[in-house]
PDB file of C-alpha atoms and ligand atoms in Angstrom:
ATOM      1  CA  MET D   1     101.787 150.670  48.649  1.00  0.00           C
ATOM      2  CA  ASN D   2     101.027 148.486  51.694  1.00  0.00           C
ATOM      3  CA  LYS D   3     100.772 150.930  54.324  1.00  0.00           C
ATOM      4  CA  ILE D   4     100.571 150.415  58.409  1.00  0.00           C
ATOM      5  CA  VAL D   5     100.451 153.098  61.163  1.00  0.00           C
ATOM      6  CA  ILE D   6     102.786 152.235  64.048  1.00  0.00           C
ATOM      7  CA  TYR D   7     102.445 154.296  67.016  1.00  0.00           C
ATOM      8  CA  PHE D   8     102.830 154.909  70.924  1.00  0.00           C
ATOM      9  CA  SER D   9     100.356 156.941  72.723  1.00  0.00           C
ATOM     10  CA  TYR D  10      99.874 157.404  76.681  1.00  0.00           C
ATOM     11  CA  THR D  11      97.048 160.148  77.095  1.00  0.00           C
ATOM     12  CA  ASN D  12      95.427 158.904  73.615  1.00  0.00           C
ATOM     13  CA  HIS D  13      96.089 161.831  71.471  1.00  0.00           C
ATOM     14  CA  THR D  14      98.408 160.090  68.939  1.00  0.00           C
ATOM     15  CA  LYS D  15      96.139 157.222  69.276  1.00  0.00           C
ATOM     16  CA  MET D  16      93.125 159.180  67.976  1.00  0.00           C
ATOM     17  CA  ILE D  17      95.059 160.430  64.874  1.00  0.00           C
ATOM     18  CA  ALA D  18      96.500 156.896  64.378  1.00  0.00           C
ATOM     19  CA  GLU D  19      92.924 155.513  64.340  1.00  0.00           C
ATOM     20  CA  LYS D  20      91.847 158.115  61.870  1.00  0.00           C
ATOM     21  CA  ILE D  21      94.594 157.089  59.561  1.00  0.00           C
ATOM     22  CA  LYS D  22      93.715 153.725  59.891  1.00  0.00           C
ATOM     23  CA  GLU D  23      89.896 154.584  58.944  1.00  0.00           C
ATOM     24  CA  LYS D  24      90.535 156.924  56.186  1.00  0.00           C
ATOM     25  CA  LEU D  25      93.571 154.963  54.430  1.00  0.00           C
ATOM     26  CA  GLY D  26      92.016 151.467  55.240  1.00  0.00           C
ATOM     27  CA  CYS D  27      95.627 150.581  56.376  1.00  0.00           C
ATOM     28  CA  ASP D  28      96.801 148.212  59.422  1.00  0.00           C
ATOM     29  CA  ILE D  29      97.611 149.560  62.615  1.00  0.00           C
ATOM     30  CA  LEU D  30      99.938 148.671  65.535  1.00  0.00           C
ATOM     31  CA  GLU D  31     100.192 150.163  69.056  1.00  0.00           C
ATOM     32  CA  LEU D  32     103.600 149.825  70.662  1.00  0.00           C
ATOM     33  CA  LYS D  33     103.427 148.810  74.299  1.00  0.00           C
ATOM     34  CA  PRO D  34     106.174 148.983  76.961  1.00  0.00           C
ATOM     35  CA  VAL D  35     106.669 145.718  78.779  1.00  0.00           C
ATOM     36  CA  ILE D  36     106.252 147.605  82.330  1.00  0.00           C
ATOM     37  CA  PRO D  37     103.343 149.991  81.504  1.00  0.00           C
ATOM     38  CA  TYR D  38     103.561 153.562  82.712  1.00  0.00           C
ATOM     39  CA  SER D  39     101.827 154.750  85.787  1.00  0.00           C
ATOM     40  CA  ASP D  40      98.230 156.205  85.464  1.00  0.00           C
ATOM     41  CA  ASN D  41      99.684 159.284  87.299  1.00  0.00           C
ATOM     42  CA  TYR D  42     100.365 161.735  84.549  1.00  0.00           C
ATOM     43  CA  GLN D  43     102.656 163.781  86.852  1.00  0.00           C
ATOM     44  CA  GLU D  44     104.574 161.047  87.905  1.00  0.00           C
ATOM     45  CA  VAL D  45     105.517 160.085  84.417  1.00  0.00           C
ATOM     46  CA  VAL D  46     106.332 163.421  83.423  1.00  0.00           C
ATOM     47  CA  ASP D  47     108.638 163.815  86.512  1.00  0.00           C
ATOM     48  CA  ASP D  48     110.009 160.122  86.267  1.00  0.00           C
ATOM     49  CA  GLU D  49     110.874 160.426  82.504  1.00  0.00           C
ATOM     50  CA  ASN D  50     112.483 164.011  83.355  1.00  0.00           C
ATOM     51  CA  ASN D  51     116.039 162.306  82.691  1.00  0.00           C
ATOM     52  CA  SER D  52     115.141 160.954  79.518  1.00  0.00           C
ATOM     53  CA  GLU D  53     115.947 164.386  78.077  1.00  0.00           C
ATOM     54  CA  THR D  54     119.596 163.349  78.247  1.00  0.00           C
ATOM     55  CA  SER D  55     119.506 159.537  79.189  1.00  0.00           C
ATOM     56  CA  ASN D  56     119.518 157.080  76.313  1.00  0.00           C
ATOM     57  CA  TYR D  57     117.915 154.399  78.755  1.00  0.00           C
ATOM     58  CA  LEU D  58     115.193 152.572  76.536  1.00  0.00           C
ATOM     59  CA  PRO D  59     112.145 150.712  77.855  1.00  0.00           C
ATOM     60  CA  GLU D  60     111.812 147.248  76.728  1.00  0.00           C
ATOM     61  CA  ILE D  61     108.858 146.781  74.339  1.00  0.00           C
ATOM     62  CA  GLU D  62     106.436 144.083  73.661  1.00  0.00           C
ATOM     63  CA  ASP D  63     106.969 141.827  70.515  1.00  0.00           C
ATOM     64  CA  ILE D  64     105.364 143.354  67.762  1.00  0.00           C
ATOM     65  CA  ASN D  65     104.105 140.110  66.264  1.00  0.00           C
ATOM     66  CA  ILE D  66     103.699 141.166  62.796  1.00  0.00           C
ATOM     67  CA  ASP D  67     105.895 140.885  59.769  1.00  0.00           C
ATOM     68  CA  LEU D  68     107.231 144.269  58.778  1.00  0.00           C
ATOM     69  CA  ASN D  69     108.460 142.882  55.262  1.00  0.00           C
ATOM     70  CA  LYS D  70     104.870 143.073  54.399  1.00  0.00           C
ATOM     71  CA  TYR D  71     104.789 146.890  54.350  1.00  0.00           C
ATOM     72  CA  ASN D  72     106.664 149.312  52.254  1.00  0.00           C
ATOM     73  CA  GLU D  73     105.232 152.361  53.763  1.00  0.00           C
ATOM     74  CA  ILE D  74     105.243 152.944  57.701  1.00  0.00           C
ATOM     75  CA  ILE D  75     103.403 155.751  59.304  1.00  0.00           C
ATOM     76  CA  ILE D  76     104.945 156.235  62.834  1.00  0.00           C
ATOM     77  CA  GLY D  77     103.182 158.405  65.349  1.00  0.00           C
ATOM     78  CA  PHE D  78     104.625 159.263  68.936  1.00  0.00           C
ATOM     79  CA  PRO D  79     104.127 162.157  71.454  1.00  0.00           C
ATOM     80  CA  THR D  80     107.405 164.498  72.104  1.00  0.00           C
ATOM     81  CA  TRP D  81     108.496 163.583  75.700  1.00  0.00           C
ATOM     82  CA  TRP D  82     111.234 165.787  77.028  1.00  0.00           C
ATOM     83  CA  TYR D  83     111.973 167.347  73.570  1.00  0.00           C
ATOM     84  CA  ARG D  84     112.551 164.186  72.153  1.00  0.00           C
ATOM     85  CA  PRO D  85     110.533 161.246  70.477  1.00  0.00           C
ATOM     86  CA  CYS D  86     109.044 159.428  73.519  1.00  0.00           C
ATOM     87  CA  PRO D  87     111.253 156.555  74.502  1.00  0.00           C
ATOM     88  CA  VAL D  88     108.918 153.820  73.392  1.00  0.00           C
ATOM     89  CA  MET D  89     109.142 154.938  69.926  1.00  0.00           C
ATOM     90  CA  ARG D  90     112.992 155.144  69.945  1.00  0.00           C
ATOM     91  CA  ALA D  91     112.974 151.616  71.290  1.00  0.00           C
ATOM     92  CA  PHE D  92     111.202 150.593  68.487  1.00  0.00           C
ATOM     93  CA  LEU D  93     113.336 152.296  65.771  1.00  0.00           C
ATOM     94  CA  THR D  94     116.265 151.110  67.390  1.00  0.00           C
ATOM     95  CA  LYS D  95     115.030 147.412  67.598  1.00  0.00           C
ATOM     96  CA  TYR D  96     113.587 146.961  64.152  1.00  0.00           C
ATOM     97  CA  ASN D  97     115.362 147.987  61.067  1.00  0.00           C
ATOM     98  CA  LEU D  98     113.131 150.085  58.530  1.00  0.00           C
ATOM     99  CA  ASP D  99     115.830 150.573  55.772  1.00  0.00           C
ATOM    100  CA  GLY D 100     114.414 150.772  52.220  1.00  0.00           C
ATOM    101  CA  LYS D 101     110.977 151.788  53.491  1.00  0.00           C
ATOM    102  CA  LYS D 102     109.041 154.798  53.071  1.00  0.00           C
ATOM    103  CA  VAL D 103     108.805 156.045  56.738  1.00  0.00           C
ATOM    104  CA  ILE D 104     106.373 159.098  57.536  1.00  0.00           C
ATOM    105  CA  PRO D 105     106.575 160.418  60.934  1.00  0.00           C
ATOM    106  CA  PHE D 106     104.140 162.533  62.950  1.00  0.00           C
ATOM    107  CA  ALA D 107     104.256 163.787  66.490  1.00  0.00           C
ATOM    108  CA  THR D 108     101.882 165.250  69.036  1.00  0.00           C
ATOM    109  CA  ASN D 109     103.240 167.516  71.602  1.00  0.00           C
ATOM    110  CA  ALA D 110     102.017 170.566  73.680  1.00  0.00           C
ATOM    111  CA  GLY D 111     104.289 173.177  71.978  1.00  0.00           C
ATOM    112  CA  TRP D 112     108.050 172.050  72.632  1.00  0.00           C
ATOM    113  CA  LEU D 113     108.994 169.874  69.840  1.00  0.00           C
ATOM    114  CA  GLY D 114     112.506 170.056  70.499  1.00  0.00           C
ATOM    115  CA  GLN D 115     114.800 167.779  68.612  1.00  0.00           C
ATOM    116  CA  SER D 116     111.902 165.174  67.890  1.00  0.00           C
ATOM    117  CA  PHE D 117     112.165 164.696  64.210  1.00  0.00           C
ATOM    118  CA  GLU D 118     115.992 165.202  63.896  1.00  0.00           C
ATOM    119  CA  GLU D 119     116.241 162.233  66.284  1.00  0.00           C
ATOM    120  CA  ILE D 120     113.729 160.175  64.072  1.00  0.00           C
ATOM    121  CA  LYS D 121     115.999 160.941  61.012  1.00  0.00           C
ATOM    122  CA  GLU D 122     119.052 159.763  63.367  1.00  0.00           C
ATOM    123  CA  LEU D 123     117.390 156.456  63.996  1.00  0.00           C
ATOM    124  CA  CYS D 124     115.613 155.972  60.867  1.00  0.00           C
ATOM    125  CA  PRO D 125     117.560 157.697  58.135  1.00  0.00           C
ATOM    126  CA  ASN D 126     115.291 156.683  55.248  1.00  0.00           C
ATOM    127  CA  ALA D 127     112.644 158.850  56.645  1.00  0.00           C
ATOM    128  CA  GLN D 128     110.854 161.199  54.211  1.00  0.00           C
ATOM    129  CA  ASN D 129     111.640 164.107  56.003  1.00  0.00           C
ATOM    130  CA  GLU D 130     109.325 166.496  54.076  1.00  0.00           C
ATOM    131  CA  MET D 131     106.494 164.559  55.477  1.00  0.00           C
ATOM    132  CA  ASN D 132     107.098 165.223  59.116  1.00  0.00           C
ATOM    133  CA  ILE D 133     104.011 166.610  60.601  1.00  0.00           C
ATOM    134  CA  VAL D 134     103.262 167.875  64.097  1.00  0.00           C
ATOM    135  CA  PHE D 135      99.736 167.875  65.955  1.00  0.00           C
ATOM    136  CA  GLY D 136      99.456 170.311  68.828  1.00  0.00           C
ATOM    137  CA  THR D 137      97.722 169.389  72.024  1.00  0.00           C
ATOM    138  CA  LYS D 138      96.682 171.998  74.692  1.00  0.00           C
ATOM    139  CA  TYR D 139      98.963 172.407  77.582  1.00  0.00           C
ATOM    140  CA  GLN D 140      97.397 170.956  80.604  1.00  0.00           C
ATOM    141  CA  GLU D 141      93.950 170.665  79.006  1.00  0.00           C
ATOM    142  CA  ASN D 142      94.521 167.497  77.340  1.00  0.00           C
ATOM    143  CA  LYS D 143      92.796 168.067  74.175  1.00  0.00           C
ATOM    144  CA  LEU D 144      93.945 168.511  70.513  1.00  0.00           C
ATOM    145  CA  VAL D 145      93.883 172.033  69.315  1.00  0.00           C
ATOM    146  CA  THR D 146      94.987 171.031  65.583  1.00  0.00           C
ATOM    147  CA  LYS D 147      92.018 171.925  63.437  1.00  0.00           C
ATOM    148  CA  GLU D 148      90.265 168.553  62.484  1.00  0.00           C
ATOM    149  CA  SER D 149      90.395 169.789  58.730  1.00  0.00           C
ATOM    150  CA  ASP D 150      94.147 170.046  58.870  1.00  0.00           C
ATOM    151  CA  ILE D 151      94.395 166.579  60.100  1.00  0.00           C
ATOM    152  CA  ASP D 152      91.826 165.254  57.568  1.00  0.00           C
ATOM    153  CA  ASN D 153      93.966 166.976  54.793  1.00  0.00           C
ATOM    154  CA  TRP D 154      97.212 165.562  55.938  1.00  0.00           C
ATOM    155  CA  ILE D 155      95.911 162.126  55.845  1.00  0.00           C
ATOM    156  CA  ASP D 156      94.412 162.365  52.662  1.00  0.00           C
ATOM    157  CA  SER D 157      97.827 163.429  51.235  1.00  0.00           C
ATOM    158  CA  LEU D 158      99.314 159.958  52.321  1.00  0.00           C
ATOM    159  CA  ALA D 159      96.509 158.267  50.275  1.00  0.00           C
ATOM    160  CA  GLN D 160      98.432 159.107  46.951  1.00  0.00           C
TER     161      GLN D 160
HETATM  162  C1  FMN B   1     106.596 162.390  79.983  1.00  0.00           C
HETATM  163  C2  FMN B   1     106.187 163.478  79.271  1.00  0.00           C
HETATM  164  C3  FMN B   1     106.808 164.430  78.658  1.00  0.00           C
HETATM  165  C4  FMN B   1     106.449 165.260  77.735  1.00  0.00           C
HETATM  166  N1  FMN B   1     107.148 166.244  77.257  1.00  0.00           N
HETATM  167  C5  FMN B   1     106.777 167.009  76.382  1.00  0.00           C
HETATM  168  C6  FMN B   1     107.662 167.923  75.502  1.00  0.00           C
HETATM  169  O1  FMN B   1     108.983 167.905  75.767  1.00  0.00           O
HETATM  170  N2  FMN B   1     107.139 168.842  74.584  1.00  0.00           N
HETATM  171  C7  FMN B   1     105.908 168.996  74.440  1.00  0.00           C
HETATM  172  O2  FMN B   1     105.371 169.775  73.829  1.00  0.00           O
HETATM  173  N3  FMN B   1     104.927 168.210  75.073  1.00  0.00           N
HETATM  174  C8  FMN B   1     105.301 167.271  75.914  1.00  0.00           C
HETATM  175  N4  FMN B   1     104.634 166.414  76.589  1.00  0.00           N
HETATM  176  C9  FMN B   1     103.134 166.489  76.225  1.00  0.00           C
HETATM  177  C10 FMN B   1     102.568 165.394  75.222  1.00  0.00           C
HETATM  178  O3  FMN B   1     103.690 165.356  74.092  1.00  0.00           O
HETATM  179  C11 FMN B   1     101.499 165.718  74.344  1.00  0.00           C
HETATM  180  O4  FMN B   1     100.472 166.001  75.418  1.00  0.00           O
HETATM  181  C12 FMN B   1     100.921 164.514  73.626  1.00  0.00           C
HETATM  182  O5  FMN B   1     100.048 164.884  72.777  1.00  0.00           O
HETATM  183  C13 FMN B   1     100.580 163.317  74.248  1.00  0.00           C
HETATM  184  O6  FMN B   1     100.436 162.247  73.252  1.00  0.00           O
HETATM  185  P1  FMN B   1      99.602 160.999  73.704  1.00  0.00           P
HETATM  186  O7  FMN B   1      98.307 161.483  74.076  1.00  0.00           O
HETATM  187  O8  FMN B   1      99.518 160.124  72.525  1.00  0.00           O
HETATM  188  O9  FMN B   1     100.292 160.225  74.791  1.00  0.00           O
HETATM  189  C14 FMN B   1     105.142 165.368  77.533  1.00  0.00           C
HETATM  190  C15 FMN B   1     104.032 164.651  77.982  1.00  0.00           C
HETATM  191  C16 FMN B   1     104.622 163.525  79.015  1.00  0.00           C
HETATM  192  C17 FMN B   1     103.674 162.425  79.452  1.00  0.00           C
END
């Protein structure tokens, strides 16, 4: 299997896990970026994005500059934003067709996953739903609360 981990991260929780996946599996990695970067002010982003709960507006994302045909397994990582996959990940899955690939999603969130994985399934019907995995982050304290060993075990399970 030729694997890549593709992720978006605003406060680096998802990035930390994506980097770990890259290290442990020795796979490629790609960070998604919006063309217009988000503000550095966390609360401003939370407030500005509030309407993304019901709006289907998607940000423009930077070109990915890789050939997805090279990969048959794609691990996608995203934070939950307003009970849904963050808009950058939704933009990616809307723009690029992953049909026929093994898609393994993981999300980081602060306790309210909402419809995150249901929506990934809709955007990406070939996702391996049983592999969906959530990593918890502590609300307001900005750190991962999931046990390191749980993260390691999950990543190891992807090596097979
Ligand atoms: C705009 C915004 C909306 C968020 N909405 C939710 C949410 O609906 N549910 C939740 O559990 N966490 C929510 N969070 C918290 C993030 O999902 C959580 O901190 C995540 O681990 C951040 O990942 P990152 O560091 O990779 O950006 C939100 C954060 C932001 C910035």
